[in-house]
Amino acid sequence: MTVRLPETQRIPPRRTRYIRDERDPNAFLVQRSVFVDDAVLAREREAIFNRCWIYVGHESEIPNPNDFVARTVAGRPVLFTRDKEGHVHVLYNACTHRGAEVCRERRGNTRRFRCFYHSWSFSTDGRLVAMPDEEGYPEGFDREAHRLRGPARVESYRGFCFMNVHADAEPLDEYLAGAKYYLDLTADQSATGMVVTPGAHEYSIKANWKLLVENSFDGYHAIPVHKTYLDVQRARGDEIAGNTSTDWKQSHAYDLGNGHAVTVKEAPWGRPIARWKPSMGADTKPIIEESYRRLVEVHGEERAAEIANLDFNMHIFPNLVVNNIMAVIIRTFYPLTPGLLHVNAWSLAPPEESPAARRVRNESFLSFLGPAGLATPDDNEALESCHRGYASDPGEGWSDVSRGMDFPEPRNWDELQMRTFWRRWSDLVEGMVEY
C-alpha cells in the first residue's frame, strides 16, 4: 500500500514577496496586498489570463450550424460559433477594418456577421465574404488577410471549449491533467452529453477575484455561513446534523495538477441526477429513482453510484469552477479592478431528462447556487466583507491558509485546494523569485 506523505514533506518551502510556504513551524500565508494592488492585477492579466487556457463556453450552447454566442472572455469580446460545416470557432468580435463589433446580439443563428459601421460582412468561420466598394481598395488587397482574428488555440474536452492566445501553449488535454476525471464524471451524467440549460446568471461582486477562487471550494465555511440553507433542508426532512465531520462523508481534497484542485464529499442534501432526499418532495422520488436506473443501465452499478453520490467542487486554473453538488453549475469570473469582479454562471443538465426532472433540477440549482438563493448571497457578502477588511492593513496583513498542511489526506474543509491555487499563482506571477 502506498503511504501518502503530507505536503510539508513533499513540497519544498518557498518565501516570496507574497507567499510564505514555511516549515518548522509549518505555515502557509498570503500577503493581503495581492488582493488590492493594481500592479498585481496588471501582472495577473499578463502572466495568467494571457497565458493560460481560458474557458469560453460549452459546445451545447451552439448546437446547430451557424449558431453563435457573443460574450466577453477574460476581458476579450469574442464570438463562440459553429460554422455551416459544424466546426466550432472562437473569433474576436472586432472588425478587421476599423475595429467595431461585428455582432451586437447576445446569441442567435446567422450566415453572416455584418459590421454596422462600414458593412463588412464575415461568415461564421471568420472569412471576409462581402464589403461595399471593394474596387476602391489598392491592388493586392487580400480578403483572406482580413478575416476575423481569434486566439491562437481553441480546443475542447467533453464539450468544454477553451481558448489560449499563445500558439506554443501545451495541449488542453495535458493542461487539464487530473481535472479530466471530474469533467468525465460530469459529462457522464448523460448518455448523450450534458447541455447548458437556457438562461445565464450574470452579476458582480465588490471583491478580488482570488477570493472567489478560495470560496468556491472552501468546505470550512459551509456550516456557519450557510446555516439558513441547512436549516431549511433539515426542516424539510433531510438528515443534517449541522456538524462538519458528521455531515460530510468521504471528505477529501486533491491537487489535480497545473493549479487545478477539487474537494469531494458525500453531502447530506439531494442531487437531481440520482440521489433523492425528503426535502425534494415525495412526488420527486420516482423521478430521481428513474434517473439512477438509467445511470446503472449505461455505466454499471459502481460507476452509477459514483456519478450519483460524489459531490465535488472543482476549480480549473485560473477562473473556471465546476460545482457538481445539489445541481451542476459552470461558473467563470474575471477581475475588472482589484476590488470588482464579474461572474457568469450556467446550469448543466442531461438533455433527455423529462420536464418534471428539469423542474427538480432547476429548483435545486436556484435554491442554493442562484444569485438570489440561500447560499450565493451569503458567499458574496463574505467575500465583500473580506475585501473591506483588507483596507485596514493591505501591506502588512497576511491571510492564513495553513489548515491541513500536516495531514497526509486533507479533508474538504481543510485548505490544500487553496494552497494548490496559490502555489501555481506564485509560479506564474512571481516566477519563483525569492525575497
Coordinates of C-alpha atoms in Angstrom, one line a residue:
M1 CA 0.0 0.0 0.0
T2 CA 1.3 3.4 -1.0
V3 CA 1.7 5.8 2.0
R4 CA 0.9 9.4 1.1
L5 CA 3.1 12.0 2.7
P6 CA 1.7 15.4 3.8
E7 CA 2.5 18.5 1.7
T8 CA 5.1 19.6 4.3
Q9 CA 7.2 16.5 3.3
R10 CA 6.5 16.5 -0.4
I11 CA 6.6 20.2 -1.4
P12 CA 9.7 22.5 -0.8
P13 CA 9.1 25.6 1.2
R14 CA 9.1 29.0 -0.5
R15 CA 9.4 32.5 0.7
T16 CA 8.5 35.2 -1.9
R17 CA 7.2 38.7 -1.8
Y18 CA 3.6 37.5 -1.5
I19 CA 3.7 33.9 -0.3
R20 CA 5.1 32.2 2.8
D21 CA 5.1 28.5 2.5
E22 CA 7.1 27.7 5.6
R23 CA 8.4 24.7 7.6
D24 CA 9.3 24.4 11.3
P25 CA 6.8 25.6 12.2
N26 CA 4.5 24.8 9.2
A27 CA 2.5 27.7 7.9
F28 CA 1.1 29.0 4.6
L29 CA 0.5 32.7 4.5
V30 CA -0.7 35.0 1.7
Q31 CA 0.2 38.7 1.7
R32 CA -3.1 40.7 1.6
S33 CA -1.7 43.3 -0.8
V34 CA -2.2 40.8 -3.7
F35 CA -6.0 41.5 -3.3
V36 CA -5.8 45.2 -3.5
D37 CA -2.8 46.2 -5.6
D38 CA -3.3 47.5 -9.2
A39 CA 0.2 46.4 -10.1
V40 CA -0.6 42.8 -9.1
L41 CA -3.7 42.8 -11.2
A42 CA -1.8 44.1 -14.2
R43 CA 0.8 41.3 -13.7
E44 CA -2.0 38.7 -13.4
R45 CA -3.6 39.8 -16.7
E46 CA -0.3 39.3 -18.5
A47 CA 1.1 36.2 -16.7
I48 CA -2.2 34.3 -16.1
F49 CA -5.1 35.4 -18.3
N50 CA -2.9 35.9 -21.4
R51 CA -1.0 32.7 -20.8
C52 CA -3.4 30.0 -19.5
W53 CA -6.2 28.1 -21.2
I54 CA -9.4 30.1 -20.5
Y55 CA -12.9 28.6 -20.6
V56 CA -15.1 30.0 -23.4
G57 CA -18.3 28.0 -23.4
H58 CA -20.0 24.7 -23.7
E59 CA -20.5 23.3 -27.2
S60 CA -24.1 22.6 -26.4
E61 CA -24.7 26.3 -26.4
I62 CA -24.2 26.3 -30.2
P63 CA -25.8 23.0 -31.3
N64 CA -26.7 23.9 -34.9
P65 CA -24.7 25.1 -38.0
N66 CA -24.3 28.9 -37.9
D67 CA -25.3 29.2 -34.2
F68 CA -23.3 31.8 -32.2
V69 CA -22.9 33.2 -28.7
A70 CA -21.3 36.6 -28.1
R71 CA -19.7 37.1 -24.7
T72 CA -16.6 38.6 -23.0
V73 CA -14.0 36.1 -22.1
A74 CA -11.2 37.2 -19.8
G75 CA -11.7 40.8 -20.9
R76 CA -11.9 40.0 -24.7
P77 CA -15.1 40.3 -26.6
V78 CA -15.5 37.0 -28.6
L79 CA -17.9 35.1 -30.8
F80 CA -18.3 31.5 -30.0
T81 CA -19.6 30.0 -33.2
R82 CA -20.4 26.8 -35.1
D83 CA -19.9 27.3 -38.8
K84 CA -22.0 25.9 -41.6
E85 CA -19.9 22.7 -41.7
G86 CA -20.4 22.2 -38.0
H87 CA -16.9 23.2 -36.8
V88 CA -16.5 25.3 -33.6
H89 CA -14.6 28.6 -33.7
V90 CA -13.7 31.4 -31.3
L91 CA -13.4 34.7 -33.1
Y92 CA -12.6 38.2 -31.7
N93 CA -15.7 40.4 -32.0
A94 CA -13.9 43.2 -33.7
C95 CA -14.0 44.1 -37.4
T96 CA -10.6 43.8 -39.2
H97 CA -11.4 47.1 -41.0
R98 CA -11.7 49.7 -38.2
G99 CA -12.4 47.6 -35.1
A100 CA -16.1 48.0 -34.5
E101 CA -18.0 45.0 -33.2
V102 CA -19.3 42.8 -36.0
C103 CA -22.1 41.3 -33.8
R104 CA -24.2 43.2 -31.3
E105 CA -26.6 40.4 -30.5
R106 CA -26.1 38.1 -27.5
R107 CA -26.8 34.9 -29.4
G108 CA -28.6 33.6 -32.4
N109 CA -28.2 31.9 -35.8
T110 CA -26.8 33.7 -38.8
R111 CA -25.0 33.1 -42.1
R112 CA -23.1 36.4 -41.7
F113 CA -21.9 38.9 -39.1
R114 CA -22.2 42.4 -40.6
C115 CA -20.3 45.3 -39.1
F116 CA -22.8 48.2 -38.8
Y117 CA -20.0 50.8 -39.3
H118 CA -19.0 50.1 -42.9
S119 CA -20.9 46.9 -43.7
W120 CA -18.0 44.5 -43.9
S121 CA -19.5 41.0 -43.6
F122 CA -18.0 37.8 -42.2
S123 CA -19.0 34.2 -42.2
T124 CA -19.4 32.2 -39.0
D125 CA -15.9 30.7 -39.6
G126 CA -14.4 34.3 -39.8
R127 CA -13.9 34.7 -43.5
L128 CA -14.5 38.2 -45.0
V129 CA -17.2 37.5 -47.6
A130 CA -18.6 40.9 -48.6
M131 CA -17.7 44.6 -48.5
P132 CA -19.0 47.7 -50.2
D133 CA -17.0 49.2 -53.0
E134 CA -14.2 46.6 -52.9
E135 CA -12.8 48.1 -56.1
G136 CA -11.8 51.2 -54.2
Y137 CA -9.1 49.3 -52.3
P138 CA -5.5 49.2 -53.6
E139 CA -4.2 46.5 -55.9
G140 CA -3.3 43.4 -53.9
F141 CA -6.0 43.8 -51.3
D142 CA -6.4 40.3 -49.8
R143 CA -9.7 39.2 -48.3
E144 CA -8.1 36.3 -46.5
A145 CA -5.7 38.5 -44.7
H146 CA -8.7 40.5 -43.4
R147 CA -10.6 37.5 -41.9
L148 CA -11.7 37.9 -38.3
R149 CA -8.9 37.2 -35.9
G150 CA -9.1 34.9 -32.9
P151 CA -7.0 33.3 -30.2
A152 CA -4.1 31.1 -31.4
R153 CA -5.5 27.9 -29.9
V154 CA -9.1 26.7 -29.5
E155 CA -9.6 23.2 -28.1
S156 CA -12.4 21.2 -26.3
Y157 CA -12.7 18.4 -23.8
R158 CA -16.1 16.6 -23.4
G159 CA -17.9 19.7 -24.7
F160 CA -16.0 22.2 -22.6
C161 CA -14.3 24.7 -25.0
F162 CA -11.2 26.7 -24.1
M163 CA -9.0 29.2 -25.8
N164 CA -5.4 30.3 -25.4
V165 CA -3.8 33.3 -27.0
H166 CA -0.4 31.7 -27.2
A167 CA 0.4 29.3 -30.1
D168 CA 3.1 27.5 -28.1
A169 CA 0.7 26.6 -25.2
E170 CA 0.7 22.9 -24.1
P171 CA -2.3 20.9 -25.4
L172 CA -5.5 21.4 -23.5
D173 CA -5.6 17.7 -22.7
E174 CA -2.3 18.0 -20.9
Y175 CA -3.2 21.3 -19.2
L176 CA -6.4 19.8 -17.7
A177 CA -4.4 17.0 -16.1
G178 CA -6.4 15.4 -13.3
A179 CA -9.4 17.7 -13.8
K180 CA -10.4 15.5 -16.7
Y181 CA -11.6 12.8 -14.3
Y182 CA -14.1 15.1 -12.8
L183 CA -15.2 16.6 -16.1
D184 CA -15.8 13.0 -17.2
L185 CA -18.0 12.4 -14.1
T186 CA -20.0 15.5 -15.0
A187 CA -20.4 14.6 -18.7
D188 CA -21.3 11.0 -17.9
Q189 CA -24.4 12.1 -16.1
S190 CA -26.0 11.9 -19.6
A191 CA -25.6 9.1 -22.2
T192 CA -25.6 11.8 -24.9
G193 CA -23.6 14.5 -23.2
M194 CA -24.7 17.3 -20.9
V195 CA -26.2 20.6 -22.1
V196 CA -26.3 24.1 -20.8
T197 CA -29.9 24.9 -19.9
P198 CA -31.5 28.1 -21.2
G199 CA -30.5 31.3 -19.4
A200 CA -27.5 32.5 -17.5
H201 CA -26.6 34.3 -14.3
E202 CA -24.5 37.5 -14.6
Y203 CA -23.6 39.6 -11.5
S204 CA -20.7 41.5 -10.0
I205 CA -19.1 41.2 -6.6
K206 CA -17.2 44.0 -4.9
A207 CA -14.2 41.8 -4.1
N208 CA -11.0 40.5 -5.6
W209 CA -11.3 37.5 -8.0
K210 CA -9.0 35.3 -6.0
L211 CA -11.3 35.4 -3.0
L212 CA -14.0 33.7 -5.2
V213 CA -11.4 31.1 -6.2
E214 CA -10.8 30.3 -2.5
N215 CA -14.5 30.4 -1.6
S216 CA -15.6 28.1 -4.5
F217 CA -14.1 25.0 -2.8
D218 CA -13.8 26.1 0.8
G219 CA -15.7 23.5 2.9
Y220 CA -14.7 25.2 6.2
H221 CA -17.2 28.0 5.8
A222 CA -20.2 25.8 4.8
I223 CA -21.7 25.1 8.2
P224 CA -21.5 28.6 9.7
V225 CA -22.2 30.7 6.6
H226 CA -24.9 28.5 5.0
K227 CA -26.8 27.7 8.2
T228 CA -30.1 29.1 6.8
Y229 CA -30.0 26.7 3.8
L230 CA -29.1 23.7 6.0
D231 CA -31.8 24.6 8.5
V232 CA -34.4 24.8 5.7
Q233 CA -33.3 21.4 4.3
R234 CA -33.4 19.9 7.8
A235 CA -37.0 21.3 8.3
R236 CA -38.0 19.6 5.1
G237 CA -36.8 16.2 6.4
D238 CA -33.2 15.8 5.4
E239 CA -30.8 14.3 8.0
I240 CA -28.5 17.3 8.6
A241 CA -26.6 17.5 11.8
G242 CA -25.0 20.9 11.3
N243 CA -21.6 19.4 12.1
T244 CA -18.8 19.3 9.6
S245 CA -17.4 15.8 10.5
T246 CA -20.9 14.3 10.6
D247 CA -22.5 15.9 7.5
W248 CA -19.6 15.5 5.1
K249 CA -18.9 11.8 4.3
Q250 CA -15.8 10.5 2.4
S251 CA -14.3 14.0 2.6
H252 CA -11.1 14.7 0.6
A253 CA -9.2 17.5 -1.2
Y254 CA -6.9 16.8 -4.1
D255 CA -4.3 18.6 -6.1
L256 CA -5.1 17.9 -9.8
G257 CA -2.0 19.4 -11.3
N258 CA -1.3 22.8 -13.0
G259 CA -3.1 24.7 -10.2
H260 CA -6.4 22.8 -10.5
A261 CA -7.8 21.3 -7.4
V262 CA -11.0 19.6 -6.1
T263 CA -12.8 18.9 -2.9
V264 CA -15.0 15.8 -2.8
K265 CA -17.6 14.5 -0.3
E266 CA -21.0 12.9 0.0
A267 CA -23.2 15.7 1.3
P268 CA -26.5 15.5 3.2
W269 CA -28.6 17.2 0.5
G270 CA -30.3 15.6 -2.5
R271 CA -29.0 15.7 -6.1
P272 CA -31.4 15.7 -9.0
I273 CA -29.2 13.4 -11.1
A274 CA -29.9 10.4 -8.8
R275 CA -29.9 11.0 -5.1
W276 CA -33.3 11.6 -3.5
K277 CA -33.8 13.3 -0.2
P278 CA -37.1 14.2 1.6
S279 CA -36.5 17.9 1.1
M280 CA -37.1 17.3 -2.7
G281 CA -40.7 16.2 -2.1
A282 CA -42.2 12.8 -2.1
D283 CA -43.6 13.3 -5.7
T284 CA -40.0 13.6 -7.0
K285 CA -38.7 10.3 -5.7
P286 CA -39.8 8.2 -8.7
I287 CA -38.2 10.8 -11.0
I288 CA -34.8 10.5 -9.1
E289 CA -35.0 6.7 -9.0
E290 CA -35.6 6.5 -12.7
S291 CA -32.6 8.7 -13.3
Y292 CA -30.5 6.4 -11.2
R293 CA -31.8 3.4 -13.1
R294 CA -30.7 4.9 -16.4
L295 CA -27.2 5.6 -15.0
V296 CA -26.9 1.9 -14.0
E297 CA -28.1 0.8 -17.4
V298 CA -25.4 2.9 -19.2
H299 CA -22.5 2.7 -16.8
G300 CA -23.0 -0.2 -14.4
E301 CA -23.7 -0.1 -10.7
E302 CA -20.3 1.0 -9.4
R303 CA -19.8 3.9 -11.9
A304 CA -23.5 4.9 -11.5
A305 CA -23.1 5.1 -7.7
E306 CA -20.1 7.4 -8.0
I307 CA -21.8 9.7 -10.5
A308 CA -24.9 9.8 -8.3
N309 CA -23.3 10.3 -4.9
L310 CA -19.9 12.0 -5.3
D311 CA -20.3 15.8 -4.7
F312 CA -17.4 17.9 -5.8
N313 CA -16.3 21.5 -6.1
M314 CA -13.6 21.8 -8.7
H315 CA -11.5 24.9 -9.7
I316 CA -9.7 24.7 -13.1
F317 CA -7.0 27.4 -13.0
P318 CA -7.4 30.3 -13.4
N319 CA -11.1 31.1 -13.4
L320 CA -13.4 28.2 -14.1
V321 CA -15.4 26.5 -11.4
V322 CA -17.5 23.3 -11.9
N323 CA -19.6 22.6 -8.9
N324 CA -21.3 19.2 -9.1
I325 CA -23.3 19.3 -5.9
M326 CA -27.1 19.7 -5.5
A327 CA -27.0 20.7 -9.1
V328 CA -24.3 21.2 -11.7
I329 CA -23.0 24.7 -12.2
I330 CA -20.3 26.2 -14.5
R331 CA -19.0 29.5 -13.2
T332 CA -16.4 31.8 -14.6
F333 CA -15.2 35.2 -13.3
Y334 CA -12.9 37.9 -14.3
P335 CA -11.5 40.9 -12.4
L336 CA -12.5 44.4 -13.6
T337 CA -10.5 46.1 -10.9
P338 CA -8.7 44.7 -7.8
G339 CA -11.9 45.1 -5.9
L340 CA -14.5 44.3 -8.5
L341 CA -15.2 41.0 -10.4
H342 CA -17.8 40.0 -12.9
V343 CA -19.4 36.5 -12.7
N344 CA -21.1 34.3 -15.3
A345 CA -22.8 31.1 -14.4
W346 CA -24.7 28.4 -16.2
S347 CA -26.6 25.2 -15.2
L348 CA -25.7 21.8 -16.9
A349 CA -28.3 19.1 -17.3
P350 CA -28.9 15.9 -19.2
P351 CA -30.9 16.7 -22.4
E352 CA -33.0 13.6 -22.1
E353 CA -34.5 14.4 -18.7
S354 CA -38.2 14.9 -18.5
P355 CA -39.9 18.3 -17.8
A356 CA -40.6 17.1 -14.3
A357 CA -37.0 16.2 -13.7
R358 CA -35.8 19.5 -15.1
R359 CA -38.1 21.3 -12.7
V360 CA -36.5 19.4 -9.8
R361 CA -33.0 20.3 -11.1
N362 CA -33.9 24.0 -11.5
E363 CA -35.3 24.2 -8.0
S364 CA -32.2 22.5 -6.6
F365 CA -30.0 24.8 -8.6
L366 CA -31.7 28.1 -7.8
S367 CA -32.3 27.4 -4.1
F368 CA -28.6 27.2 -3.3
L369 CA -26.4 28.3 -6.3
G370 CA -28.5 31.1 -7.8
P371 CA -27.5 34.7 -7.1
A372 CA -30.8 35.1 -5.2
G373 CA -30.7 31.7 -3.5
L374 CA -30.0 30.7 0.1
A375 CA -26.2 30.4 -0.3
T376 CA -24.6 32.6 -3.0
P377 CA -25.6 35.9 -1.5
D378 CA -24.0 34.7 1.8
D379 CA -20.8 33.9 -0.1
N380 CA -20.8 37.2 -1.9
E381 CA -21.3 39.1 1.4
A382 CA -18.4 37.2 3.0
L383 CA -16.1 38.0 0.1
E384 CA -17.0 41.7 0.1
S385 CA -16.5 41.7 3.9
C386 CA -13.0 40.3 3.5
H387 CA -12.2 42.8 0.8
R388 CA -13.4 45.7 3.0
G389 CA -11.3 44.3 5.9
Y390 CA -8.1 44.4 3.8
A391 CA -8.2 48.2 3.7
S392 CA -7.0 48.1 7.3
D393 CA -3.5 46.8 6.6
P394 CA -3.1 45.7 2.9
G395 CA 0.7 46.0 3.1
E396 CA 1.2 44.3 6.4
G397 CA -1.6 41.8 6.9
W398 CA -1.3 38.1 6.0
S399 CA -4.1 35.6 5.4
D400 CA -3.6 32.2 6.9
V401 CA -4.2 29.2 4.5
S402 CA -2.4 26.6 6.7
R403 CA -5.3 24.3 7.7
G404 CA -4.5 20.6 7.0
M405 CA -0.8 21.1 6.0
D406 CA 0.3 18.3 8.3
F407 CA -2.3 15.8 7.1
P408 CA -1.4 13.1 4.5
E409 CA -5.0 13.1 3.3
P410 CA -6.6 16.6 3.8
R411 CA -10.4 16.9 4.0
N412 CA -12.6 19.1 2.0
W413 CA -12.8 21.6 5.0
D414 CA -9.0 21.9 5.0
E415 CA -7.1 24.2 2.7
L416 CA -4.9 22.0 0.4
Q417 CA -7.0 23.2 -2.6
M418 CA -6.3 26.8 -1.9
R419 CA -2.6 26.2 -1.4
T420 CA -2.6 24.4 -4.7
F421 CA -4.0 27.6 -6.4
W422 CA -1.6 29.9 -4.6
R423 CA 1.5 27.9 -5.5
R424 CA 0.6 27.9 -9.2
W425 CA -0.3 31.6 -8.9
S426 CA 3.1 32.4 -7.4
D427 CA 4.9 30.3 -10.1
L428 CA 3.3 32.5 -12.8
V429 CA 3.0 35.9 -11.2
E430 CA 6.2 35.9 -9.2
G431 CA 8.2 33.4 -11.3
M432 CA 9.6 31.6 -8.3
V433 CA 11.6 34.7 -7.3
E434 CA 12.9 34.5 -3.8
Y435 CA 12.7 37.6 -1.5

